[in-house]
Short mmCIF file of C-alpha atoms in Angstrom, two decimals:
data_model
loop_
_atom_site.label_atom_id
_atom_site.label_comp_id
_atom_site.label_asym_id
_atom_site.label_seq_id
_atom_site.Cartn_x
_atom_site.Cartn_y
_atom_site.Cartn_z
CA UNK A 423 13.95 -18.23 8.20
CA UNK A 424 14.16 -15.32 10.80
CA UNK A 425 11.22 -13.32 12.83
CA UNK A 426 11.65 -9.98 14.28
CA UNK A 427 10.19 -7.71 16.15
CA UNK A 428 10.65 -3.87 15.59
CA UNK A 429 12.22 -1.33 17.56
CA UNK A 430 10.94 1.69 19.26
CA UNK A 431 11.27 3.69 16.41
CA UNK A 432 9.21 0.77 14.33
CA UNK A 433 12.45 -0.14 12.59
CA UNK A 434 13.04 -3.87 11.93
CA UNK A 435 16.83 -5.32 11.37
CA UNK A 436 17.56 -8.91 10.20
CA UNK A 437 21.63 -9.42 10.16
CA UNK A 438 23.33 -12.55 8.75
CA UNK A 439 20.82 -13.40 6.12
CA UNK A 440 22.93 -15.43 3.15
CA UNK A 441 22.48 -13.89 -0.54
CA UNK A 442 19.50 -15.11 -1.77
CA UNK A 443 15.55 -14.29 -2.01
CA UNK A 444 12.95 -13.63 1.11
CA UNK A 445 9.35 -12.32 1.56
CA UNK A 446 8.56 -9.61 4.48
CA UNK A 447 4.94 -10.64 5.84
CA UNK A 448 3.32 -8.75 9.13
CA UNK A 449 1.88 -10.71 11.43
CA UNK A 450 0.81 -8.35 13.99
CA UNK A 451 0.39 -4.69 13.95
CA UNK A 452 0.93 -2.01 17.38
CA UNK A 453 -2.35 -0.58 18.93
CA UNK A 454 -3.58 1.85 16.39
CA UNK A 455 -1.94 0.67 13.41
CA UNK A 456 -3.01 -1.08 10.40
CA UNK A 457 -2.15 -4.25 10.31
CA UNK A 458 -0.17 -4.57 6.71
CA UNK A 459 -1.15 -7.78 4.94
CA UNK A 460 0.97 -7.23 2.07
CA UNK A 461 4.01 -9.59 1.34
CA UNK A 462 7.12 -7.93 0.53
CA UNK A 463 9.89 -9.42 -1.74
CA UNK A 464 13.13 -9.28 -0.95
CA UNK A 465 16.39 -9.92 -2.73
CA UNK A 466 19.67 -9.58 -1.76
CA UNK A 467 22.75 -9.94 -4.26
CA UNK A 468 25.30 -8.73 -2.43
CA UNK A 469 25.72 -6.68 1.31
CA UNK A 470 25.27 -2.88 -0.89
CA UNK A 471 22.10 -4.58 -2.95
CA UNK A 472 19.50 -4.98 -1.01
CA UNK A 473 16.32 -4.83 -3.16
CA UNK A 474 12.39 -4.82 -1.31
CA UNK A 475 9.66 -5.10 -3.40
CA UNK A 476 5.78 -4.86 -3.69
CA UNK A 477 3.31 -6.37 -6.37
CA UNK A 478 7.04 -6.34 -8.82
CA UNK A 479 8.20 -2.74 -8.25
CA UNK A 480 11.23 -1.45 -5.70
CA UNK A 481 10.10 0.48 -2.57
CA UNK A 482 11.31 3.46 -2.35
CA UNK A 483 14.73 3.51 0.17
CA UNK A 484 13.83 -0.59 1.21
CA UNK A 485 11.38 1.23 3.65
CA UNK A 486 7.70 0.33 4.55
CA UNK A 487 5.55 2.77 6.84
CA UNK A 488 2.42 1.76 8.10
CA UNK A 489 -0.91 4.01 8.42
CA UNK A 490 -2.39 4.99 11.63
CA UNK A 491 -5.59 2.88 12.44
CA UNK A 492 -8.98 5.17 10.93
CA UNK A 493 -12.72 3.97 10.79
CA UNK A 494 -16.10 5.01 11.41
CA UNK A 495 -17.05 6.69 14.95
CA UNK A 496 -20.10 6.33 16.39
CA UNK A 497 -21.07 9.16 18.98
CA UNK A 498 -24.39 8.34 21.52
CA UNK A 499 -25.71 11.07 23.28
CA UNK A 500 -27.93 10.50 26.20
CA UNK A 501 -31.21 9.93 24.37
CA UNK A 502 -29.56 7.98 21.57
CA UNK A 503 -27.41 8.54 18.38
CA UNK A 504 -25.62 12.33 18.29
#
């Protein structure tokens, strides 16, 4: 239905959607971020209910944060592994 890209401040903001039922899915995640595969239901009733949720339970205030890219260093030093 819509696509969006976020904001500076990682926010995303999808205006004129009719009441109704949607799904939230990443596509792409900003350098050193996770990229979050998770789909995201969302159902609107009415402009003041606005419900997200994930695997059948509400998020907590309709907002998703996504974790900072971490995984396994590897350090060489100049004869071979440090």
């Amino acid at each position: 239905v819509m696509s969006a890209v976020s904001d500076k401040d990682g926010k995303v903001t999808f205006i004129g959607l009719p009441l109704g039922s949607y799904y939230i899915r990443e596509t792409a995640a900003a350098p050193g971020y996770v990229l979050d595969q998770t789909v995201y239901n969302v159902t609107i009733t009415s402009e003041d209910n606005i419900v997200l949720e994930k695997d059948g339970k509400p998020v907590d205030n309709n907002t998703v944060i996504n974790d900072v890219y971490r995984g396994n260093i590897v350090c060489y030093f100049a004869g071979g592994l440090f």
